[in-house]
Amino acid sequence: MTSGNLFFKLLIQDFRKRIWCPICIFILDFLMLEVVFLLKAEDILRYQKTYQYPVSYYLSDIFFANNCISPMMIMTIVSAIVCGISGYVYLHNRAQLDFYHSLPVKRGLLYCAHYVAGVLYYIIPLLIHVIICLVIGIGNNAFSMHALGNALCYTGTSLLVFLVVYSTCILAVMLAGNLILTILGAGILLTYSRLLEILRDILFQDFFYTNISGRNPDFAAFSPLHMILRLFEHAAPVQTTEPFNYSVYFSYLVLIGIAVLILSICGYLLYLVRPTEAAGKAVVFKASEPIIKAGICIPLSLYSGVFFENLSPSMRSFGWFLFGVGLGFILSALFMEILFRMDIRCAFHHCRQLLFDGACIALIVIVFKTDAFGYNTYVPSDAEIENCSVSISGLMSVSSQGPFGYENADDYRLDHMHISDNPSLIQLARKAAASGLRYTDIEYYEGIEETQEYQNILEKESSYTNISFAYHLKNGKSVYRQYYINLKDEESYALLEAIYNDIDYKANSMPLFATGWNTSYNYVNCIGEYTTGNISLNEEKQTALLEAYQTEFMDLNLDEIMNTYPVASLEFVSNEVTVNQNTYYPSDSGYLVYPSFVRTIELLKEYGFDCREKLSPDSIDALTVTDYADALEDGSYPRVTYTDPKQIAAITDSMIQDILSYNAFGMQNNNYIIYLGENDMYPYYNSYMTFKPRNGQLPQFVTHDLEEIVKQQNN
């Protein structure tokens, strides 16, 4: 009998035992590919007018687009787990294992036969269904070389994803002695680096107040599911205006291919040396036991600490974090000892391992709590820095408008701003890092608002603001930090003013000044002091308004921002935004207009929107003022309605639209909300068509009436 014939006989034998596996995959592929494909095709052909592009554009990308994790990719992962574990599950049964090893077949050949069989169970049904989908595309006049290229790319990517998960599951079978531990082990091996990355981000957010969420360096992705996520997140992000990055995509595929090779070789070598008597045991190789215990127990204990911390009333209690860490350590360490020995009496058999893991956990907690490595005070040296980006929280918090919505203002500035010749920026960063200012974590209790300590904290921190920095280093890396400064500190304010007056800061603080920004837009959403509206402009008026705004914004100084309310907020709504959003709502992060923007205000009025137009008191039947500072005993808030024309006129003279009040950087926000009408027509969180009094300008009779309501409730 030749080895080739023997190999195919082993494949046939495996197919007879696991015929259910390819049948299930075939049925699922049919439901996920052809059925969904036909439904989408029918929808496009029936309602072609609702789609922007021809049918061929959509059908070529329905299943073969490589820029998102589709349900088919999830099914690929599940198929790999099932095929991988089921192919070698006989290793957990002593009788089956004795039978297989008694055959006149080399172990290596037996391993390869089962390995290839599992791959064929997935790839053959997939190829059949992909070909059928392409034929369906031809029948619907939707076939193109683009569709064929996507099909090949999708098939290759799916196969690599399958292989990396499949090989990992086989490795888990080799390391564990029973099915339950194999499944648990496979889950850990598939997700371990991603779980560590999540834990790192949580701990950084909890202990390092200068950490910027989402800006930590990428964690080493050595677990298959983490690699797959990186492939789709970084190489082909969902909803992006940037072209697809094929070089990054294929580099990730190469890394996954290398991982497949390494995992397959490791599984093969472990299969060759795996002892037959290991069937039924918890851990096959004794040497791996302490590594497995430490690798699971340490992160699990820290996760337990985070869990109990989040259960605490303040969600920031270090005491509860320590309790959770201790409880998690004891339970996980003892449980693993029992699990590995299958005997509850063996819970304390490895005390040295227990002490080692406990010492590691204690060291990690101490490092984070004491900031032993100086994370919060870190500022790179001048020799390390190429240039910097900075974003001042609340200062002109405009968003970047794009075809898929909006980008956060801080993210835009940190990614697009590069300042290299302003020493004030680094001086402010070093001063902020050294001062270590931060908001106080207050354990809330009923009546805390009345205490002097609480009032002092609020007064002290009312002038704090957050500043985010991106240090772009000469080695190509970027380091992100956020600090807090006190605006009442003269030195900090002077440095902040020097940064804001820098032309490079202003020119890169918003996309309106970016090279190549699309200045063609359908209309302008306008929010004035009292009214809202939109104006449509021709190309000449568009250019005039933009030039006026840009010129006057460049002359804007920090003192005006700190001491005046904006008079309007403008939002330039582009063609792309209206196409992708059927219903369009004003944004609370538009381009702010200040009183010094004389030419911009004049042009807006000339084009049909008077941003300073006041509401006529005669047109208002009633005004309702609500104080949200403190709830009454029944859970409601003190509220008073006015119908007298003189009182209404006095209140309207003091108020401004809530959106503009919210975006006033240096003006302290108050707790009063003014509604048009006799009832709260809009919920508190809705800032459209609600108003606020300017600070210190609310008529005294209003505050008196609200205080009387509180007194009556208390009595």
XYZ file of C-alpha atoms in Angstrom:
715
model
C 0.000 0.000 0.000
C 1.559 3.330 -1.070
C 1.536 6.339 1.221
C -0.545 8.302 -1.335
C -3.295 5.719 -1.409
C -3.200 5.484 2.367
C -3.536 9.260 2.689
C -6.672 9.337 0.505
C -8.137 6.364 2.333
C -7.682 8.252 5.598
C -9.441 11.241 4.040
C -12.372 9.061 2.945
C -12.572 7.476 6.381
C -12.625 10.908 8.018
C -15.304 12.068 5.579
C -17.553 9.133 6.508
C -17.255 9.938 10.204
C -17.725 13.685 9.822
C -20.115 13.937 6.879
C -22.310 16.213 8.995
C -19.594 18.871 9.005
C -19.423 19.742 5.253
C -23.215 19.341 4.938
C -23.847 21.936 7.666
C -21.281 24.316 6.156
C -22.833 23.880 2.692
C -26.310 24.746 3.981
C -25.084 27.763 5.949
C -23.103 29.039 2.948
C -26.234 28.741 0.814
C -28.282 30.771 3.279
C -25.574 33.392 3.808
C -24.553 33.780 0.164
C -27.076 32.893 -2.526
C -30.228 33.643 -0.541
C -29.008 36.999 0.730
C -27.489 37.780 -2.661
C -30.783 37.190 -4.448
C -32.755 39.202 -1.889
C -30.423 42.171 -2.288
C -30.440 41.902 -6.064
C -34.235 41.872 -6.112
C -34.376 44.907 -3.855
C -31.933 46.870 -6.027
C -33.654 45.959 -9.286
C -37.122 46.778 -7.915
C -36.168 50.111 -6.333
C -33.361 51.316 -8.601
C -34.317 54.983 -8.193
C -33.487 54.899 -4.496
C -29.903 53.807 -5.217
C -27.249 56.257 -6.288
C -25.197 53.909 -8.467
C -26.001 51.177 -11.036
C -26.893 47.688 -9.880
C -23.477 46.298 -10.863
C -21.747 48.570 -8.348
C -23.715 47.198 -5.395
C -23.846 43.542 -6.376
C -20.100 43.375 -6.923
C -19.528 44.516 -3.344
C -22.318 42.773 -1.418
C -20.345 39.750 -0.313
C -16.892 40.252 -1.689
C -16.099 43.663 -0.227
C -13.102 43.372 2.081
C -13.779 46.375 4.301
C -15.953 44.869 7.046
C -16.441 41.757 9.112
C -19.505 40.246 7.485
C -21.766 37.498 8.851
C -19.998 35.177 6.414
C -16.675 35.903 8.121
C -18.231 35.099 11.494
C -19.528 31.846 10.036
C -16.000 31.127 8.773
C -14.633 31.469 12.303
C -17.334 29.207 13.753
C -16.700 26.633 11.005
C -12.983 26.660 11.784
C -13.633 26.053 15.490
C -15.980 23.137 14.793
C -13.742 21.540 12.135
C -10.593 21.956 14.219
C -11.897 20.465 17.457
C -14.012 17.701 15.896
C -11.106 16.438 13.765
C -8.894 15.590 16.741
C -11.403 15.030 19.518
C -10.487 11.331 19.511
C -7.311 12.323 21.383
C -9.452 12.742 24.511
C -10.735 9.158 24.404
C -8.266 6.461 25.459
C -10.013 3.669 23.524
C -10.201 5.643 20.240
C -6.650 6.836 20.671
C -5.366 3.276 21.151
C -7.213 2.254 17.973
C -5.754 5.063 15.837
C -2.241 4.589 17.165
C -2.433 0.828 16.596
C -2.894 1.388 12.859
C 0.213 0.869 10.713
C 0.221 4.606 9.954
C 2.793 7.184 10.940
C 1.555 9.829 13.331
C 2.583 12.612 10.963
C 0.511 11.194 8.117
C -2.484 10.742 10.413
C -2.208 14.367 11.579
C -1.973 15.668 8.009
C -4.953 13.616 6.833
C -7.237 15.011 9.515
C -5.849 18.529 8.937
C -6.450 18.499 5.181
C -9.908 16.936 5.624
C -11.036 19.793 7.886
C -9.813 22.384 5.371
C -11.623 20.663 2.485
C -14.882 20.601 4.453
C -14.802 24.405 4.428
C -13.170 25.408 1.148
C -15.111 23.138 -1.246
C -18.608 24.395 -0.247
C -17.277 27.968 -0.240
C -15.894 27.750 -3.783
C -19.127 26.204 -5.058
C -21.255 28.997 -3.584
C -18.910 31.792 -4.703
C -19.071 30.498 -8.289
C -22.875 30.316 -8.090
C -22.996 33.922 -6.832
C -20.863 35.080 -9.744
C -23.219 33.280 -12.136
C -26.161 35.043 -10.478
C -24.304 38.329 -11.001
C -23.917 37.536 -14.687
C -27.645 36.789 -14.901
C -28.418 40.202 -13.374
C -25.980 42.081 -15.658
C -23.854 42.819 -12.604
C -20.683 40.920 -13.445
C -17.419 42.809 -13.863
C -13.714 42.299 -13.378
C -14.140 44.241 -10.153
C -16.614 41.606 -8.949
C -14.257 38.791 -9.975
C -11.345 40.460 -8.184
C -13.422 40.923 -5.060
C -14.537 37.296 -5.211
C -10.950 36.044 -5.387
C -9.853 38.418 -2.624
C -12.779 37.391 -0.432
C -12.119 33.675 -0.972
C -8.421 34.020 -0.195
C -9.068 36.133 2.901
C -11.727 33.716 4.147
C -9.388 30.766 3.686
C -6.612 32.467 5.657
C -9.043 33.438 8.427
C -10.294 29.855 8.526
C -6.779 28.411 8.653
C -5.514 30.632 11.480
C -8.537 29.870 13.680
C -8.527 26.205 12.635
C -4.838 25.735 13.492
C -5.309 27.457 16.855
C -8.164 25.141 17.804
C -6.055 22.113 16.862
C -3.266 23.461 19.076
C -5.778 23.732 21.944
C -6.725 20.074 21.435
C -3.048 19.108 21.664
C -2.577 20.991 24.955
C -5.740 19.826 26.753
C -6.847 16.345 27.747
C -10.631 16.699 27.636
C -13.281 18.451 25.535
C -14.351 21.098 28.075
C -10.805 22.318 28.677
C -10.157 22.201 24.934
C -13.060 24.568 24.268
C -11.955 26.886 27.089
C -8.362 26.744 25.885
C -9.358 27.507 22.307
C -11.336 30.519 23.465
C -8.347 31.832 25.423
C -5.837 31.222 22.632
C -8.102 32.895 20.069
C -8.725 36.046 22.081
C -5.896 36.371 24.621
C -4.013 39.354 23.189
C -7.269 41.226 22.559
C -8.348 40.634 26.169
C -4.972 41.930 27.370
C -5.347 45.017 25.178
C -8.793 45.750 26.613
C -7.467 45.277 30.161
C -4.547 47.601 29.459
C -6.851 50.316 28.114
C -9.173 50.013 31.129
C -6.312 50.225 33.625
C -4.744 53.162 31.779
C -8.092 54.956 31.835
C -8.607 54.211 35.526
C -5.149 55.063 36.864
C -3.626 57.508 34.370
C -5.680 60.693 34.158
C -3.519 61.931 31.262
C -4.481 58.943 29.118
C -6.542 59.712 26.016
C -9.064 56.958 25.371
C -8.551 55.250 22.015
C -5.081 56.749 21.533
C -2.932 54.055 23.134
C -0.363 52.288 20.929
C -1.544 49.109 19.266
C -1.048 46.067 21.452
C 0.878 43.177 19.901
C -1.803 41.113 18.160
C -0.633 37.521 18.569
C -4.077 35.934 18.983
C -5.940 34.970 15.798
C -9.174 36.873 16.434
C -7.130 39.937 17.373
C -5.227 39.652 14.083
C -8.492 39.367 12.185
C -9.898 42.466 13.895
C -6.743 44.403 13.061
C -7.003 43.276 9.455
C -10.435 44.846 9.067
C -10.011 47.798 11.445
C -6.701 49.184 10.189
C -6.362 47.942 6.647
C -9.951 48.634 5.587
C -11.853 50.784 8.109
C -15.613 50.886 7.718
C -17.121 54.072 6.268
C -14.050 55.948 5.195
C -13.468 58.473 2.448
C -9.866 57.356 2.039
C -8.978 54.856 -0.709
C -8.630 51.235 0.253
C -5.097 50.568 1.516
C -4.116 47.400 -0.324
C -0.514 47.431 0.882
C -1.568 47.446 4.551
C -4.268 44.866 3.829
C -1.909 42.413 2.189
C 0.762 42.980 4.855
C -1.781 41.863 7.466
C -2.665 38.851 5.312
C 1.028 37.933 5.183
C 1.234 38.142 8.993
C -1.815 35.902 9.296
C -0.237 33.497 6.816
C 2.930 33.358 8.933
C 0.796 32.724 12.018
C -0.934 29.843 10.202
C 2.446 28.306 9.383
C 3.752 28.627 12.959
C 0.552 27.305 14.554
C 0.355 24.378 12.136
C 3.968 23.365 12.798
C 3.466 23.653 16.562
C 0.337 21.512 16.385
C 2.140 18.937 14.255
C 5.143 18.717 16.610
C 2.956 18.499 19.708
C 0.936 15.716 18.066
C 4.125 13.728 17.467
C 5.224 13.919 21.117
C 1.778 13.873 22.762
C 1.704 10.863 25.131
C -1.161 8.429 24.719
C -1.775 8.271 28.474
C -2.563 12.025 28.475
C -6.117 11.327 27.262
C -8.587 12.484 29.886
C -6.067 14.591 31.818
C -6.547 18.321 32.257
C -3.113 19.363 30.975
C -1.105 17.198 28.596
C 2.332 18.764 29.111
C 3.338 19.389 32.730
C 5.856 22.101 31.831
C 3.092 24.339 30.447
C 0.987 24.212 33.615
C 2.549 27.138 35.584
C 2.599 29.319 32.469
C -1.082 28.625 31.801
C -2.024 29.313 35.425
C -0.178 32.624 35.613
C -1.386 33.701 32.173
C -5.019 33.189 33.188
C -5.004 34.015 36.895
C -3.267 37.415 36.702
C -5.478 39.078 34.045
C -8.618 37.469 35.498
C -7.871 38.945 38.936
C -7.396 42.421 37.469
C -10.612 42.084 35.479
C -12.344 41.140 38.730
C -11.001 44.329 40.316
C -12.356 46.439 37.458
C -15.728 44.700 37.746
C -16.148 45.453 41.453
C -14.841 48.991 40.976
C -17.578 49.631 38.416
C -20.166 48.242 40.849
C -19.221 50.881 43.447
C -21.416 54.014 43.667
C -18.706 56.309 42.301
C -17.378 53.694 39.827
C -13.891 54.940 40.822
C -13.344 53.292 44.212
C -9.811 51.978 44.667
C -10.921 50.086 47.784
C -13.470 48.095 45.819
C -10.881 47.559 43.090
C -8.523 45.985 45.628
C -11.344 43.848 47.021
C -12.191 42.607 43.526
C -8.548 41.851 42.737
C -8.110 39.873 45.959
C -11.348 37.940 45.562
C -10.676 37.242 41.892
C -7.157 36.035 42.657
C -8.229 33.629 45.390
C -11.148 32.179 43.427
C -9.316 31.859 40.102
C -6.126 30.394 41.616
C -7.948 27.799 43.701
C -10.387 26.939 40.933
C -7.577 26.328 38.474
C -5.755 24.047 40.908
C -8.937 22.044 41.403
C -9.638 21.985 37.663
C -6.156 20.798 36.765
C -6.202 18.036 39.414
C -9.917 17.202 39.202
C -9.840 17.022 43.007
C -11.033 19.687 45.453
C -8.456 18.502 47.988
C -5.687 19.750 45.710
C -6.665 23.431 45.994
C -3.530 24.376 47.974
C -1.054 21.900 46.510
C 1.062 24.522 44.726
C 1.532 27.340 47.236
C 4.679 28.638 45.516
C 2.698 29.204 42.326
C 0.025 30.940 44.412
C 2.591 33.264 45.994
C 4.259 34.012 42.668
C 0.979 34.941 40.956
C -0.075 37.026 43.965
C 3.244 38.896 43.946
C 2.892 39.640 40.223
C -0.622 41.003 40.721
C 0.471 43.142 43.689
C 3.384 44.542 41.668
C 1.103 45.457 38.747
C -1.360 47.228 41.066
C 1.451 49.160 42.794
C 2.943 50.236 39.459
C -0.388 51.577 38.224
C -1.390 53.185 41.522
C 1.930 54.981 42.093
C 2.555 55.732 38.405
C 5.995 54.224 38.910
C 7.041 54.829 35.301
C 5.903 58.474 35.226
C 3.134 58.105 32.655
C 1.179 61.153 33.892
C 4.212 63.464 34.011
C 5.777 62.358 30.727
C 6.683 65.013 28.168
C 9.248 64.161 25.460
C 12.467 66.147 25.281
C 12.987 68.799 22.613
C 15.475 66.547 20.855
C 12.848 63.791 20.477
C 10.000 65.924 19.118
C 9.481 66.564 15.414
C 6.285 68.607 15.883
C 3.176 68.743 18.054
C -0.589 68.857 17.828
C -2.826 70.398 20.464
C -6.553 70.616 21.047
C -8.090 72.766 23.761
C -11.314 71.244 25.090
C -14.360 73.422 24.433
C -12.455 75.977 22.349
C -14.159 76.104 18.939
C -15.343 72.498 19.169
C -16.250 72.202 15.518
C -16.558 68.845 13.824
C -15.135 67.746 10.532
C -17.927 67.276 8.018
C -17.558 64.326 5.670
C -19.726 62.040 3.545
C -20.240 59.652 6.469
C -20.966 62.174 9.206
C -18.696 63.980 11.634
C -15.249 63.609 13.119
C -14.597 64.756 16.664
C -12.820 68.145 16.821
C -10.084 66.822 19.131
C -9.405 63.882 16.822
C -9.234 66.177 13.808
C -6.668 68.482 15.419
C -4.500 65.723 16.846
C -4.357 64.063 13.424
C -3.969 67.135 11.199
C -2.136 69.795 13.216
C 1.673 69.928 13.167
C 3.274 72.867 15.009
C 7.062 72.909 15.275
C 8.107 76.498 15.984
C 6.016 77.637 18.953
C 7.895 77.159 22.258
C 4.764 78.093 24.247
C 3.198 74.765 23.339
C 5.865 72.626 25.004
C 6.160 75.066 27.899
C 2.438 74.715 28.585
C 2.677 70.912 28.293
C 5.535 70.737 30.787
C 3.821 73.114 33.196
C 0.543 71.158 32.996
C 2.281 67.802 33.416
C 4.290 69.043 36.415
C 1.297 70.658 38.166
C -0.727 67.432 37.973
C -4.108 69.162 38.051
C -7.176 66.949 37.759
C -10.812 66.943 38.757
C -11.447 65.564 42.237
C -13.168 62.191 42.499
C -16.043 62.895 44.886
C -17.968 60.154 46.665
C -21.513 61.476 46.370
C -23.988 61.339 49.247
C -27.275 63.089 49.930
C -26.701 66.653 51.070
C -23.144 66.912 49.774
C -24.098 69.995 47.752
C -24.612 71.948 50.970
C -21.166 71.219 52.414
C -18.450 73.879 52.298
C -15.877 71.352 51.100
C -17.989 70.515 48.062
C -18.563 74.180 47.267
C -14.834 74.879 47.553
C -14.015 72.055 45.145
C -16.529 73.320 42.594
C -15.204 76.861 42.880
C -11.595 75.747 42.573
C -12.187 73.498 39.566
C -14.629 75.748 37.705
C -11.730 77.295 35.787
C -10.070 73.996 34.839
C -9.985 72.960 31.227
C -8.589 69.966 29.407
C -5.857 70.163 26.771
C -4.891 67.228 24.563
C -1.407 66.925 23.075
C 0.016 64.731 20.337
C 3.797 64.564 20.378
C 4.945 63.481 16.917
C 8.431 62.107 17.491
C 11.373 61.939 15.109
C 11.318 58.139 15.216
C 7.910 58.174 13.523
C 5.842 57.386 16.625
C 3.162 59.594 18.156
C 2.526 59.930 21.889
C -0.809 61.252 23.153
C -1.517 62.872 26.521
C -4.176 65.093 28.054
C -3.539 67.526 30.894
C -5.557 70.049 32.868
C -4.735 73.718 33.289
C -6.225 76.461 35.436
C -7.404 79.368 33.292
C -7.103 81.672 36.301
C -3.376 81.015 36.412
C -1.755 83.983 34.634
C 1.215 82.042 33.257
C -0.985 79.230 31.897
C -3.364 81.741 30.338
C -0.499 83.638 28.688
C 0.908 80.423 27.202
C -2.558 79.391 26.043
C -3.031 82.778 24.396
C 0.310 82.458 22.599
C -0.774 79.071 21.240
C -4.201 80.280 20.139
C -2.764 83.330 18.351
C -0.399 81.105 16.375
C -1.500 81.117 12.745
C -0.556 77.419 12.422
C -2.881 76.547 15.286
C -5.827 78.442 13.801
C -5.240 77.217 10.270
C -5.217 73.573 11.420
C -7.860 73.777 14.121
C -10.758 73.119 11.762
C -11.254 71.577 8.306
C -12.516 74.892 6.931
C -8.894 75.905 6.383
C -7.627 72.571 5.077
C -6.101 72.473 1.600
C -8.573 71.034 -0.864
C -11.543 71.376 1.479
C -14.715 71.113 -0.581
C -16.158 74.639 -0.557
C -19.192 73.568 -2.556
C -22.198 73.065 -0.314
C -25.965 72.995 -0.640
C -26.876 75.381 2.132
C -25.772 76.795 5.459
C -27.448 75.795 8.702
C -27.614 78.890 10.884
C -28.232 79.102 14.604
C -28.595 82.648 15.898
C -29.085 84.110 19.345
C -32.839 83.498 19.188
C -33.691 81.890 15.844
C -32.540 79.100 13.560
C -32.747 78.669 9.804
C -30.832 77.797 6.666
C -29.814 79.728 3.573
C -28.993 78.515 0.058
C -26.172 80.315 -1.717
C -24.784 80.451 -5.219
C -21.080 79.916 -5.824
C -20.221 83.609 -5.598
C -21.973 84.037 -2.244
C -20.452 80.814 -0.933
C -16.961 82.133 -1.652
C -17.692 85.552 -0.158
C -19.079 84.093 3.080
C -16.176 81.666 3.487
C -13.555 84.328 2.848
C -15.200 86.719 5.317
C -15.422 84.040 8.002
C -11.852 82.827 7.484
C -10.416 86.346 7.590
C -12.289 87.354 10.743
C -11.564 84.052 12.459
C -7.839 84.651 11.971
C -8.216 87.962 13.825
C -10.170 86.436 16.719
C -8.378 86.637 20.064
C -8.659 84.474 23.156
C -9.992 87.297 25.355
C -13.113 87.616 23.193
C -13.719 83.885 23.337
C -13.326 83.893 27.120
C -15.532 86.908 27.828
C -18.294 86.972 25.196
C -21.049 84.716 23.957
C -21.016 83.726 20.278
C -23.848 85.255 18.265
C -24.234 82.413 15.763
C -23.136 78.945 14.756
C -22.753 78.043 11.075
C -22.757 74.622 9.509
C -21.831 74.252 5.857
C -23.879 71.298 4.632
C -22.160 69.663 1.681
C -23.633 67.564 -1.106
C -22.134 64.375 0.317
C -23.794 64.837 3.695
C -27.268 65.310 2.269
C -26.925 62.231 0.052
C -26.046 59.950 2.938
C -28.440 61.429 5.480
C -32.105 61.456 4.561
C -33.024 63.600 7.556
C -30.584 66.326 8.485
C -30.399 67.957 11.919
C -28.331 70.968 12.982
C -25.106 70.176 14.759
C -24.107 71.685 18.091
C -20.512 71.798 16.837
C -20.731 74.310 14.022
C -18.386 77.190 13.219
C -18.963 79.873 15.841
C -19.504 83.528 14.943
C -18.473 86.154 17.511
C -19.549 89.823 17.780
C -16.278 90.960 16.149
C -17.179 89.072 12.947
C -18.821 92.191 11.534
C -18.508 91.311 7.835
C -19.716 87.724 8.359
C -22.757 88.957 10.294
C -23.541 91.493 7.564
C -23.307 88.891 4.804
C -25.545 86.473 6.688
C -28.158 89.199 7.075
C -27.821 90.130 3.412
C -28.249 86.484 2.380
C -31.396 86.007 4.458
C -30.469 85.224 8.048
C -30.194 87.805 10.798
C -28.307 85.994 13.560
C -28.985 88.805 16.072
C -32.703 89.098 15.376
C -34.625 89.006 18.647
C -37.901 87.330 19.411
C -40.750 89.779 19.697
C -42.268 89.593 23.213
C -45.692 90.112 21.623
C -45.309 86.828 19.719
C -44.726 84.837 22.920
C -47.806 83.856 24.915
C -45.844 82.326 27.781
C -42.326 81.499 28.982
C -41.393 78.710 31.381
C -38.172 78.895 33.400
C -36.901 75.721 35.082
C -34.037 75.445 37.544
C -32.255 72.111 37.113
C -29.788 72.769 39.937
C -31.605 70.602 42.453
C -34.620 68.300 42.313
C -37.577 68.755 44.647
C -38.754 66.023 47.012
C -41.234 64.679 44.451
C -38.477 64.332 41.844
C -39.542 67.346 39.793
C -37.650 70.610 39.388
C -38.715 74.117 40.422
C -40.526 75.692 37.507
C -42.394 78.934 36.966
C -44.401 80.197 33.965
C -44.827 83.863 32.982
C -47.546 85.342 30.784
C -47.136 89.034 31.609
C -45.705 90.859 28.519
C -43.336 92.994 30.620
C -41.912 89.989 32.432
C -41.556 88.083 29.154
C -39.731 91.067 27.626
C -37.321 91.213 30.584
C -36.555 87.507 30.308
C -36.061 87.550 26.512
C -33.555 90.408 26.862
C -31.405 88.157 29.046
C -31.522 84.891 27.122
C -29.590 83.212 24.344
C -30.069 79.908 22.519
C -28.904 76.957 24.573
C -26.528 75.760 21.845
C -24.618 79.044 21.814
C -24.516 79.129 25.614
C -23.149 75.592 25.660
C -20.396 76.532 23.191
C -19.333 79.646 25.117
C -15.822 78.551 26.126
C -15.021 80.944 28.961
C -18.541 81.557 30.252
C -19.679 79.420 33.158
C -22.786 77.458 32.318
C -25.814 77.817 34.586
C -28.647 75.455 35.450
C -31.592 77.471 34.138
C -33.504 76.415 31.041
C -36.061 78.695 29.352
C -38.839 77.156 27.260
C -41.305 78.839 24.947
C -44.796 78.001 26.188
C -46.475 77.029 29.432
C -44.905 73.547 29.661
C -41.501 71.994 29.096
C -41.996 71.458 25.400
C -38.623 69.804 24.946
C -36.668 67.467 27.202
C -33.736 68.912 29.112
C -31.101 67.313 26.902
C -32.578 68.799 23.719
C -30.798 72.091 23.124
C -32.743 73.083 19.995
C -35.298 75.850 20.538
C -34.479 76.038 24.231
C -32.722 78.985 25.790
C -30.510 79.926 28.694
C -30.037 83.232 30.473
C -26.687 84.898 30.044
C -24.673 84.670 33.222
C -25.786 87.221 35.781
C -28.543 88.630 33.538
C -31.581 86.593 34.609
C -34.116 89.051 36.120
C -34.189 88.979 39.906
C -37.928 88.332 40.050
C -37.373 84.961 38.325
C -34.802 83.731 40.853
C -37.055 84.997 43.666
C -40.074 83.082 42.333
C -38.045 79.881 41.951
C -36.711 80.181 45.495
C -40.267 80.597 46.790
C -41.305 77.362 45.079
C -38.431 75.526 46.774
C -39.407 76.970 50.168
C -43.048 75.943 49.737
C -42.014 72.396 48.834
C -39.699 72.131 51.823
C -42.406 73.384 54.191
